[in-house]
Amino acid sequence: VVAALLGHGVLELVGSAVMVKAWTRILFVGTVIVQMFALRAALRVRGRFHAEDRGRLTWTLVSAFLLVRIVAELRLSTLYFGVLPVALEQSETGMYVYRVVFRYLYTVSDVLAVGALMSAIAAYRAAGLHFRLRALDYAVAAGVALIPVGSFALRANLDAFLHGADPTIVTYRLVAVCVGTVVAGLSLVLLRYVMQMGGGALAGVWGAAALAGVARTFSFLALGLLSGHWLALAELVEQTLLWAFACGWFIAAQSQRALLEED
Amino acid sequence: VSDAADVSYLSQRLLDALEPALGKHTAMRALELVCKKTGVPAQELGPAEIDGIRSALRPMLRTLLGREKTDQLLDKLM
């Protein structure tokens, strides 16, 4: 985020909002590519687990969530870069389904991520090593649960950001931030367990995944907070957090792969 | 288990084998689990408890790391 702010400052000084937008799009493409590498690593990890291992279910869900998310990102890239089939562009119903309904692929992806995180947490709890949450963790979780409230309060910013061009996106964002909050809550639980491990490769895996979940949730909040004042910056910070999210899952999958493949 | 200095050679090997994957604290807790299940304190764990150690660790390791890595770690330990 600091890099995004500095980058935005430099681009504002030497260029224009168009350059900021272009940089945001470059970051978007980078995010999609990192997610593709993360999916490749996650599928390899899945293949290393036996059918009866808990890790098999966890990494099946991780692979599924990344796959659905990449499909959603490819859909978005056709809209960003204007590479839609002419037949689709001429169909009002087709465009509605493509623009509005298929947007919820991100929500499907987030629900699969919730499943993956719950499966990982269940594994920690089932290990019999007494990973615990403290009162402070519950307080933090309660604070995170307020993010949808904040986003709801800031929805007018988002509407202004879109100039009222697409009111359906505000509804989508509110749904997404609710699911994202569940992701963040589970990520914080996982992070708390990881902090009790005293290091180790497995802590690296789930620590990276947990931070990815937190970054994704804060991307919604950043957009809500900033879009009322600095439109280009809001998009850039959101995309930077999504890039961090993609990198987090890539690091998690690569670290798990390294752990399973090392002698 | 209060201190690494209080453990037997086998207990120390167990800690050394688990720590890179599971971390220092989790490895220590795993040793506590082994001691509880075998009924032998960490400073007395020896070759006679090998089977007990394996059966105490296997479910926990399989849950966290999967069958393949568990077999690899237990083979390294023994």
mmCIF file of C-alpha atoms in Angstrom:
data_model
loop_
_atom_site.group_PDB
_atom_site.id
_atom_site.type_symbol
_atom_site.label_atom_id
_atom_site.label_comp_id
_atom_site.label_asym_id
_atom_site.label_seq_id
_atom_site.Cartn_x
_atom_site.Cartn_y
_atom_site.Cartn_z
ATOM 1 C CA VAL A 1 0.000 0.000 0.000
ATOM 2 C CA VAL A 2 2.900 2.332 0.804
ATOM 3 C CA ALA A 3 4.366 1.494 -2.620
ATOM 4 C CA ALA A 4 0.993 2.234 -4.203
ATOM 5 C CA LEU A 5 0.777 5.607 -2.462
ATOM 6 C CA LEU A 6 4.325 6.518 -3.469
ATOM 7 C CA GLY A 7 3.695 5.278 -7.006
ATOM 8 C CA HIS A 8 0.514 7.330 -7.146
ATOM 9 C CA GLY A 9 2.369 10.414 -5.931
ATOM 10 C CA VAL A 10 5.092 10.010 -8.535
ATOM 11 C CA LEU A 11 2.575 9.380 -11.320
ATOM 12 C CA GLU A 12 0.544 12.409 -10.273
ATOM 13 C CA LEU A 13 3.686 14.549 -10.322
ATOM 14 C CA VAL A 14 5.032 13.395 -13.662
ATOM 15 C CA GLY A 15 1.865 12.449 -15.413
ATOM 16 C CA SER A 16 -1.871 12.364 -15.048
ATOM 17 C CA ALA A 17 -4.813 10.340 -13.753
ATOM 18 C CA VAL A 18 -4.613 8.420 -17.032
ATOM 19 C CA MET A 19 -1.152 7.177 -16.049
ATOM 20 C CA VAL A 20 -2.433 6.145 -12.610
ATOM 21 C CA LYS A 21 -5.230 4.211 -14.312
ATOM 22 C CA ALA A 22 -2.740 2.583 -16.684
ATOM 23 C CA TRP A 23 -0.541 1.555 -13.741
ATOM 24 C CA THR A 24 -3.604 0.100 -12.004
ATOM 25 C CA ARG A 25 -4.385 -1.973 -15.107
ATOM 26 C CA ILE A 26 -0.789 -3.231 -15.274
ATOM 27 C CA LEU A 27 -1.080 -4.245 -11.630
ATOM 28 C CA PHE A 28 -4.372 -6.011 -12.445
ATOM 29 C CA VAL A 29 -2.698 -8.067 -15.181
ATOM 30 C CA GLY A 30 0.158 -8.870 -12.775
ATOM 31 C CA THR A 31 -2.384 -9.991 -10.160
ATOM 32 C CA VAL A 32 -4.052 -12.382 -12.631
ATOM 33 C CA ILE A 33 -0.694 -13.857 -13.633
ATOM 34 C CA VAL A 34 0.343 -14.392 -9.983
ATOM 35 C CA GLN A 35 -3.012 -16.100 -9.326
ATOM 36 C CA MET A 36 -2.364 -18.442 -12.260
ATOM 37 C CA PHE A 37 0.997 -19.426 -10.767
ATOM 38 C CA ALA A 38 -0.680 -19.847 -7.365
ATOM 39 C CA LEU A 39 -3.281 -22.184 -8.927
ATOM 40 C CA ARG A 40 -0.545 -24.243 -10.567
ATOM 41 C CA ALA A 41 1.258 -24.616 -7.219
ATOM 42 C CA ALA A 42 -2.021 -25.371 -5.370
ATOM 43 C CA LEU A 43 -2.894 -28.152 -7.825
ATOM 44 C CA ARG A 44 0.543 -29.691 -7.299
ATOM 45 C CA VAL A 45 0.091 -29.513 -3.516
ATOM 46 C CA ARG A 46 -3.336 -31.157 -3.845
ATOM 47 C CA GLY A 47 -1.734 -33.964 -5.843
ATOM 48 C CA ARG A 48 0.782 -34.629 -3.057
ATOM 49 C CA PHE A 49 -1.945 -35.432 -0.520
ATOM 50 C CA HIS A 50 -3.635 -38.825 -0.378
ATOM 51 C CA ALA A 51 -7.415 -39.004 -0.814
ATOM 52 C CA GLU A 52 -7.971 -39.634 2.897
ATOM 53 C CA ASP A 53 -5.718 -36.774 4.084
ATOM 54 C CA ARG A 54 -7.370 -33.624 5.454
ATOM 55 C CA GLY A 55 -4.958 -31.600 3.352
ATOM 56 C CA ARG A 56 -6.531 -33.041 0.209
ATOM 57 C CA LEU A 57 -9.882 -31.368 0.931
ATOM 58 C CA THR A 58 -8.218 -28.125 2.000
ATOM 59 C CA TRP A 59 -6.117 -27.829 -1.146
ATOM 60 C CA THR A 60 -8.965 -28.988 -3.396
ATOM 61 C CA LEU A 61 -10.956 -26.044 -2.053
ATOM 62 C CA VAL A 62 -7.962 -23.694 -2.449
ATOM 63 C CA SER A 63 -7.522 -24.847 -6.066
ATOM 64 C CA ALA A 64 -11.248 -24.441 -6.758
ATOM 65 C CA PHE A 65 -11.359 -20.950 -5.253
ATOM 66 C CA LEU A 66 -8.336 -19.844 -7.276
ATOM 67 C CA LEU A 67 -9.728 -21.374 -10.485
ATOM 68 C CA VAL A 68 -13.125 -19.668 -10.123
ATOM 69 C CA ARG A 69 -11.393 -16.402 -9.250
ATOM 70 C CA ILE A 70 -9.178 -16.574 -12.347
ATOM 71 C CA VAL A 71 -12.282 -17.157 -14.512
ATOM 72 C CA ALA A 72 -13.858 -14.103 -12.847
ATOM 73 C CA GLU A 73 -10.700 -12.056 -13.473
ATOM 74 C CA LEU A 74 -10.586 -13.092 -17.141
ATOM 75 C CA ARG A 75 -14.203 -11.949 -17.486
ATOM 76 C CA LEU A 76 -13.254 -8.626 -15.934
ATOM 77 C CA SER A 77 -10.242 -8.265 -18.213
ATOM 78 C CA THR A 78 -12.494 -8.595 -21.305
ATOM 79 C CA LEU A 79 -14.523 -5.660 -19.935
ATOM 80 C CA TYR A 80 -11.441 -3.610 -18.993
ATOM 81 C CA PHE A 81 -9.764 -4.080 -22.353
ATOM 82 C CA GLY A 82 -12.929 -4.138 -24.504
ATOM 83 C CA VAL A 83 -12.422 -7.539 -26.090
ATOM 84 C CA LEU A 84 -16.002 -8.816 -25.970
ATOM 85 C CA PRO A 85 -17.559 -10.798 -28.852
ATOM 86 C CA VAL A 86 -19.772 -8.538 -31.007
ATOM 87 C CA ALA A 87 -22.746 -10.934 -30.629
ATOM 88 C CA LEU A 88 -22.556 -10.585 -26.839
ATOM 89 C CA GLU A 89 -22.275 -6.803 -27.001
ATOM 90 C CA GLN A 90 -25.417 -6.636 -29.133
ATOM 91 C CA SER A 91 -27.454 -8.761 -26.735
ATOM 92 C CA GLU A 92 -28.893 -6.757 -23.854
ATOM 93 C CA THR A 93 -29.723 -9.856 -21.799
ATOM 94 C CA GLY A 94 -26.378 -11.435 -22.614
ATOM 95 C CA MET A 95 -24.509 -8.317 -21.510
ATOM 96 C CA TYR A 96 -26.545 -8.096 -18.299
ATOM 97 C CA VAL A 97 -25.716 -11.699 -17.418
ATOM 98 C CA TYR A 98 -22.067 -11.175 -18.361
ATOM 99 C CA ARG A 99 -21.617 -7.888 -16.526
ATOM 100 C CA VAL A 100 -23.864 -8.333 -13.507
ATOM 101 C CA VAL A 101 -24.571 -12.034 -12.851
ATOM 102 C CA PHE A 102 -21.097 -13.348 -13.665
ATOM 103 C CA ARG A 103 -19.652 -10.712 -11.311
ATOM 104 C CA TYR A 104 -20.807 -13.011 -8.507
ATOM 105 C CA LEU A 105 -18.171 -15.533 -9.583
ATOM 106 C CA TYR A 106 -15.981 -13.599 -7.144
ATOM 107 C CA THR A 107 -18.493 -14.346 -4.386
ATOM 108 C CA VAL A 108 -18.513 -18.050 -5.327
ATOM 109 C CA SER A 109 -14.719 -17.950 -5.179
ATOM 110 C CA ASP A 110 -14.803 -16.298 -1.737
ATOM 111 C CA VAL A 111 -17.237 -18.922 -0.419
ATOM 112 C CA LEU A 112 -14.825 -21.640 -1.594
ATOM 113 C CA ALA A 113 -12.005 -19.745 0.182
ATOM 114 C CA VAL A 114 -14.113 -19.763 3.364
ATOM 115 C CA GLY A 115 -14.367 -23.550 3.002
ATOM 116 C CA ALA A 116 -10.598 -23.860 2.531
ATOM 117 C CA LEU A 117 -9.831 -21.745 5.597
ATOM 118 C CA MET A 118 -12.384 -23.628 7.705
ATOM 119 C CA SER A 119 -10.831 -26.912 6.619
ATOM 120 C CA ALA A 120 -7.346 -25.662 7.598
ATOM 121 C CA ILE A 121 -8.629 -24.443 10.981
ATOM 122 C CA ALA A 122 -10.376 -27.788 11.554
ATOM 123 C CA ALA A 123 -7.066 -29.553 10.891
ATOM 124 C CA TYR A 124 -5.287 -27.395 13.478
ATOM 125 C CA ARG A 125 -8.007 -28.082 16.039
ATOM 126 C CA ALA A 126 -8.072 -31.803 15.303
ATOM 127 C CA ALA A 127 -4.300 -32.117 15.747
ATOM 128 C CA GLY A 128 -4.779 -32.239 19.521
ATOM 129 C CA LEU A 129 -2.068 -29.636 20.185
ATOM 130 C CA HIS A 130 -4.341 -27.171 21.971
ATOM 131 C CA PHE A 131 -4.184 -24.152 19.685
ATOM 132 C CA ARG A 132 -6.254 -21.505 21.426
ATOM 133 C CA LEU A 133 -7.792 -18.074 20.950
ATOM 134 C CA ARG A 134 -7.471 -15.327 23.587
ATOM 135 C CA ALA A 135 -10.023 -12.746 24.632
ATOM 136 C CA LEU A 136 -8.148 -10.172 22.520
ATOM 137 C CA ASP A 137 -8.644 -12.354 19.424
ATOM 138 C CA TYR A 138 -12.394 -12.324 19.935
ATOM 139 C CA ALA A 139 -12.261 -8.537 20.373
ATOM 140 C CA VAL A 140 -10.326 -8.180 17.087
ATOM 141 C CA ALA A 141 -12.828 -10.487 15.362
ATOM 142 C CA ALA A 142 -15.656 -8.298 16.648
ATOM 143 C CA GLY A 143 -13.847 -5.257 15.207
ATOM 144 C CA VAL A 144 -13.446 -6.991 11.839
ATOM 145 C CA ALA A 145 -17.162 -7.817 11.876
ATOM 146 C CA LEU A 146 -17.797 -4.052 11.740
ATOM 147 C CA ILE A 147 -16.172 -3.762 8.289
ATOM 148 C CA PRO A 148 -19.479 -4.460 6.441
ATOM 149 C CA VAL A 149 -21.121 -1.762 8.581
ATOM 150 C CA GLY A 150 -18.370 0.676 7.560
ATOM 151 C CA SER A 151 -18.717 -0.316 3.920
ATOM 152 C CA PHE A 152 -22.479 0.136 4.087
ATOM 153 C CA ALA A 153 -21.987 3.587 5.589
ATOM 154 C CA LEU A 154 -19.520 4.456 2.827
ATOM 155 C CA ARG A 155 -21.620 3.108 -0.051
ATOM 156 C CA ALA A 156 -22.413 6.667 -1.166
ATOM 157 C CA ASN A 157 -18.679 7.121 -1.900
ATOM 158 C CA LEU A 158 -18.751 4.107 -4.159
ATOM 159 C CA ASP A 159 -21.843 5.331 -5.965
ATOM 160 C CA ALA A 160 -20.131 8.684 -6.535
ATOM 161 C CA PHE A 161 -17.032 6.826 -7.739
ATOM 162 C CA LEU A 162 -19.141 5.080 -10.386
ATOM 163 C CA HIS A 163 -21.094 8.254 -11.193
ATOM 164 C CA GLY A 164 -24.274 6.169 -10.806
ATOM 165 C CA ALA A 165 -23.355 4.313 -14.030
ATOM 166 C CA ASP A 166 -23.834 0.857 -12.560
ATOM 167 C CA PRO A 167 -25.946 0.751 -9.394
ATOM 168 C CA THR A 168 -25.787 -3.078 -9.288
ATOM 169 C CA ILE A 169 -22.098 -2.944 -8.387
ATOM 170 C CA VAL A 170 -22.882 -1.305 -5.041
ATOM 171 C CA THR A 171 -25.080 -4.287 -4.111
ATOM 172 C CA TYR A 172 -22.367 -6.657 -5.273
ATOM 173 C CA ARG A 173 -19.739 -4.829 -3.223
ATOM 174 C CA LEU A 174 -21.847 -5.060 -0.080
ATOM 175 C CA VAL A 175 -22.405 -8.801 -0.604
ATOM 176 C CA ALA A 176 -18.702 -9.251 -1.337
ATOM 177 C CA VAL A 177 -17.596 -7.339 1.739
ATOM 178 C CA CYS A 178 -19.833 -9.525 3.956
ATOM 179 C CA VAL A 179 -18.271 -12.727 2.589
ATOM 180 C CA GLY A 180 -14.868 -11.021 2.704
ATOM 181 C CA THR A 181 -15.384 -10.298 6.381
ATOM 182 C CA VAL A 182 -15.938 -13.990 7.059
ATOM 183 C CA VAL A 183 -12.689 -14.649 5.163
ATOM 184 C CA ALA A 184 -10.889 -12.038 7.279
ATOM 185 C CA GLY A 185 -12.281 -13.465 10.543
ATOM 186 C CA LEU A 186 -11.158 -16.981 9.652
ATOM 187 C CA SER A 187 -7.799 -15.636 8.487
ATOM 188 C CA LEU A 188 -7.275 -13.969 11.873
ATOM 189 C CA VAL A 189 -8.076 -17.234 13.681
ATOM 190 C CA LEU A 190 -5.562 -19.000 11.476
ATOM 191 C CA LEU A 191 -3.009 -16.257 12.024
ATOM 192 C CA ARG A 192 -3.455 -16.629 15.780
ATOM 193 C CA TYR A 193 -2.821 -20.387 15.552
ATOM 194 C CA VAL A 194 0.219 -19.776 13.356
ATOM 195 C CA MET A 195 1.654 -17.324 15.902
ATOM 196 C CA GLN A 196 1.501 -20.064 18.549
ATOM 197 C CA MET A 197 3.682 -22.408 16.458
ATOM 198 C CA GLY A 198 7.016 -20.697 17.049
ATOM 199 C CA GLY A 199 7.975 -20.572 13.370
ATOM 200 C CA GLY A 200 8.302 -23.528 11.000
ATOM 201 C CA ALA A 201 7.342 -24.123 7.382
ATOM 202 C CA LEU A 202 3.657 -24.818 8.091
ATOM 203 C CA ALA A 203 3.353 -21.495 9.909
ATOM 204 C CA GLY A 204 4.776 -19.835 6.774
ATOM 205 C CA VAL A 205 2.122 -21.494 4.617
ATOM 206 C CA TRP A 206 -0.918 -20.515 6.645
ATOM 207 C CA GLY A 207 0.529 -17.186 7.769
ATOM 208 C CA ALA A 208 0.783 -16.138 4.103
ATOM 209 C CA ALA A 209 -2.754 -17.389 3.391
ATOM 210 C CA ALA A 210 -4.128 -15.562 6.420
ATOM 211 C CA LEU A 211 -2.460 -12.274 5.442
ATOM 212 C CA ALA A 212 -3.856 -12.729 1.921
ATOM 213 C CA GLY A 213 -7.360 -12.956 3.385
ATOM 214 C CA VAL A 214 -6.855 -9.807 5.429
ATOM 215 C CA ALA A 215 -5.499 -7.918 2.378
ATOM 216 C CA ARG A 216 -8.552 -8.932 0.332
ATOM 217 C CA THR A 217 -10.938 -7.632 2.968
ATOM 218 C CA PHE A 218 -9.072 -4.356 3.384
ATOM 219 C CA SER A 219 -9.202 -3.843 -0.393
ATOM 220 C CA PHE A 220 -12.974 -3.342 -0.042
ATOM 221 C CA LEU A 221 -12.543 -0.981 2.863
ATOM 222 C CA ALA A 222 -9.833 1.033 1.080
ATOM 223 C CA LEU A 223 -12.076 1.489 -1.949
ATOM 224 C CA GLY A 224 -14.946 2.623 0.265
ATOM 225 C CA LEU A 225 -12.785 5.046 2.252
ATOM 226 C CA LEU A 226 -10.852 6.632 -0.609
ATOM 227 C CA SER A 227 -13.236 6.607 -3.551
ATOM 228 C CA GLY A 228 -15.145 9.648 -2.302
ATOM 229 C CA HIS A 229 -12.030 11.851 -2.607
ATOM 230 C CA TRP A 230 -9.321 10.309 -4.774
ATOM 231 C CA LEU A 231 -10.860 8.075 -7.413
ATOM 232 C CA ALA A 232 -7.708 6.932 -9.193
ATOM 233 C CA LEU A 233 -5.870 6.391 -5.898
ATOM 234 C CA ALA A 234 -8.788 4.346 -4.542
ATOM 235 C CA GLU A 235 -8.591 1.964 -7.488
ATOM 236 C CA LEU A 236 -4.810 1.781 -7.251
ATOM 237 C CA VAL A 237 -4.782 0.972 -3.522
ATOM 238 C CA GLU A 238 -7.548 -1.606 -4.014
ATOM 239 C CA GLN A 239 -5.616 -3.273 -6.814
ATOM 240 C CA THR A 240 -2.379 -3.183 -4.803
ATOM 241 C CA LEU A 241 -4.109 -4.984 -1.927
ATOM 242 C CA LEU A 242 -5.510 -7.535 -4.381
ATOM 243 C CA TRP A 243 -2.006 -8.005 -5.752
ATOM 244 C CA ALA A 244 -0.818 -8.631 -2.173
ATOM 245 C CA PHE A 245 -3.692 -11.101 -1.792
ATOM 246 C CA ALA A 246 -2.589 -12.993 -4.922
ATOM 247 C CA CYS A 247 1.055 -12.978 -3.770
ATOM 248 C CA GLY A 248 -0.020 -14.280 -0.345
ATOM 249 C CA TRP A 249 -1.740 -17.301 -1.864
ATOM 250 C CA PHE A 250 1.150 -17.871 -4.254
ATOM 251 C CA ILE A 251 3.624 -17.870 -1.346
ATOM 252 C CA ALA A 252 1.311 -20.152 0.681
ATOM 253 C CA ALA A 253 0.971 -22.689 -2.131
ATOM 254 C CA GLN A 254 4.674 -22.588 -3.021
ATOM 255 C CA SER A 255 5.710 -22.969 0.637
ATOM 256 C CA GLN A 256 3.352 -25.916 1.134
ATOM 257 C CA ARG A 257 4.699 -27.489 -2.033
ATOM 258 C CA ALA A 258 8.286 -27.015 -0.846
ATOM 259 C CA LEU A 259 7.385 -28.511 2.547
ATOM 260 C CA LEU A 260 5.815 -31.601 0.983
ATOM 261 C CA GLU A 261 8.480 -32.116 -1.658
ATOM 262 C CA GLU A 262 11.604 -31.624 0.460
ATOM 263 C CA ASP A 263 13.478 -34.706 1.670
ATOM 264 C CA VAL B 1 8.590 -30.448 29.157
ATOM 265 C CA SER B 2 10.089 -27.231 30.438
ATOM 266 C CA ASP B 3 13.481 -27.019 28.786
ATOM 267 C CA ALA B 4 15.285 -28.668 25.879
ATOM 268 C CA ALA B 5 18.126 -29.518 28.305
ATOM 269 C CA ASP B 6 15.713 -31.705 30.286
ATOM 270 C CA VAL B 7 15.071 -34.150 27.465
ATOM 271 C CA SER B 8 16.660 -37.445 26.408
ATOM 272 C CA TYR B 9 18.641 -37.930 23.211
ATOM 273 C CA LEU B 10 15.598 -39.439 21.468
ATOM 274 C CA SER B 11 13.357 -36.608 22.645
ATOM 275 C CA GLN B 12 15.850 -34.096 21.270
ATOM 276 C CA ARG B 13 15.920 -35.947 17.932
ATOM 277 C CA LEU B 14 12.146 -35.798 17.875
ATOM 278 C CA LEU B 15 12.233 -32.035 18.470
ATOM 279 C CA ASP B 16 14.902 -31.566 15.812
ATOM 280 C CA ALA B 17 12.909 -33.594 13.282
ATOM 281 C CA LEU B 18 9.630 -31.762 13.852
ATOM 282 C CA GLU B 19 10.827 -28.184 14.330
ATOM 283 C CA PRO B 20 11.563 -27.257 10.694
ATOM 284 C CA ALA B 21 8.032 -28.191 9.620
ATOM 285 C CA LEU B 22 5.970 -27.429 12.705
ATOM 286 C CA GLY B 23 7.926 -24.760 14.567
ATOM 287 C CA LYS B 24 9.603 -24.752 17.957
ATOM 288 C CA HIS B 25 6.507 -24.458 20.142
ATOM 289 C CA THR B 26 4.449 -27.010 18.214
ATOM 290 C CA ALA B 27 7.347 -29.490 18.290
ATOM 291 C CA MET B 28 7.539 -29.047 22.065
ATOM 292 C CA ARG B 29 3.795 -29.612 22.365
ATOM 293 C CA ALA B 30 4.079 -32.713 20.201
ATOM 294 C CA LEU B 31 6.731 -34.035 22.599
ATOM 295 C CA GLU B 32 4.379 -33.331 25.511
ATOM 296 C CA LEU B 33 1.683 -35.270 23.650
ATOM 297 C CA VAL B 34 4.070 -38.203 23.192
ATOM 298 C CA CYS B 35 5.020 -38.165 26.891
ATOM 299 C CA LYS B 36 1.361 -38.089 27.897
ATOM 300 C CA LYS B 37 0.382 -40.945 25.597
ATOM 301 C CA THR B 38 3.383 -43.170 26.400
ATOM 302 C CA GLY B 39 3.392 -42.284 30.075
ATOM 303 C CA VAL B 40 7.150 -41.717 29.949
ATOM 304 C CA PRO B 41 8.751 -38.319 30.783
ATOM 305 C CA ALA B 42 10.782 -36.518 28.105
ATOM 306 C CA GLN B 43 14.092 -37.098 29.869
ATOM 307 C CA GLU B 44 13.499 -40.861 29.854
ATOM 308 C CA LEU B 45 12.139 -41.443 26.359
ATOM 309 C CA GLY B 46 14.286 -44.124 24.736
ATOM 310 C CA PRO B 47 14.323 -46.832 22.038
ATOM 311 C CA ALA B 48 11.826 -48.926 24.020
ATOM 312 C CA GLU B 49 9.182 -46.244 23.360
ATOM 313 C CA ILE B 50 9.732 -46.066 19.586
ATOM 314 C CA ASP B 51 6.423 -47.740 18.714
ATOM 315 C CA GLY B 52 4.581 -45.605 21.253
ATOM 316 C CA ILE B 53 6.134 -42.437 19.836
ATOM 317 C CA ARG B 54 5.153 -43.395 16.299
ATOM 318 C CA SER B 55 1.562 -44.189 17.218
ATOM 319 C CA ALA B 56 1.279 -41.016 19.325
ATOM 320 C CA LEU B 57 2.633 -38.748 16.587
ATOM 321 C CA ARG B 58 1.083 -40.305 13.489
ATOM 322 C CA PRO B 59 -2.523 -38.994 13.798
ATOM 323 C CA MET B 60 -1.360 -35.463 14.619
ATOM 324 C CA LEU B 61 1.211 -35.350 11.834
ATOM 325 C CA ARG B 62 -1.199 -36.834 9.291
ATOM 326 C CA THR B 63 -3.775 -34.214 10.176
ATOM 327 C CA LEU B 64 -1.335 -31.357 9.658
ATOM 328 C CA LEU B 65 1.030 -32.667 6.987
ATOM 329 C CA GLY B 66 -0.563 -35.636 5.190
ATOM 330 C CA ARG B 67 0.460 -39.287 4.974
ATOM 331 C CA GLU B 68 3.514 -38.951 2.760
ATOM 332 C CA LYS B 69 5.252 -36.274 4.814
ATOM 333 C CA THR B 70 4.313 -38.051 8.052
ATOM 334 C CA ASP B 71 5.943 -41.288 6.884
ATOM 335 C CA GLN B 72 9.005 -39.319 5.813
ATOM 336 C CA LEU B 73 9.320 -37.548 9.173
ATOM 337 C CA LEU B 74 8.788 -40.700 11.221
ATOM 338 C CA ASP B 75 11.326 -42.612 9.111
ATOM 339 C CA LYS B 76 13.814 -39.794 9.691
ATOM 340 C CA LEU B 77 13.142 -39.874 13.399
ATOM 341 C CA MET B 78 13.623 -43.617 13.745
#
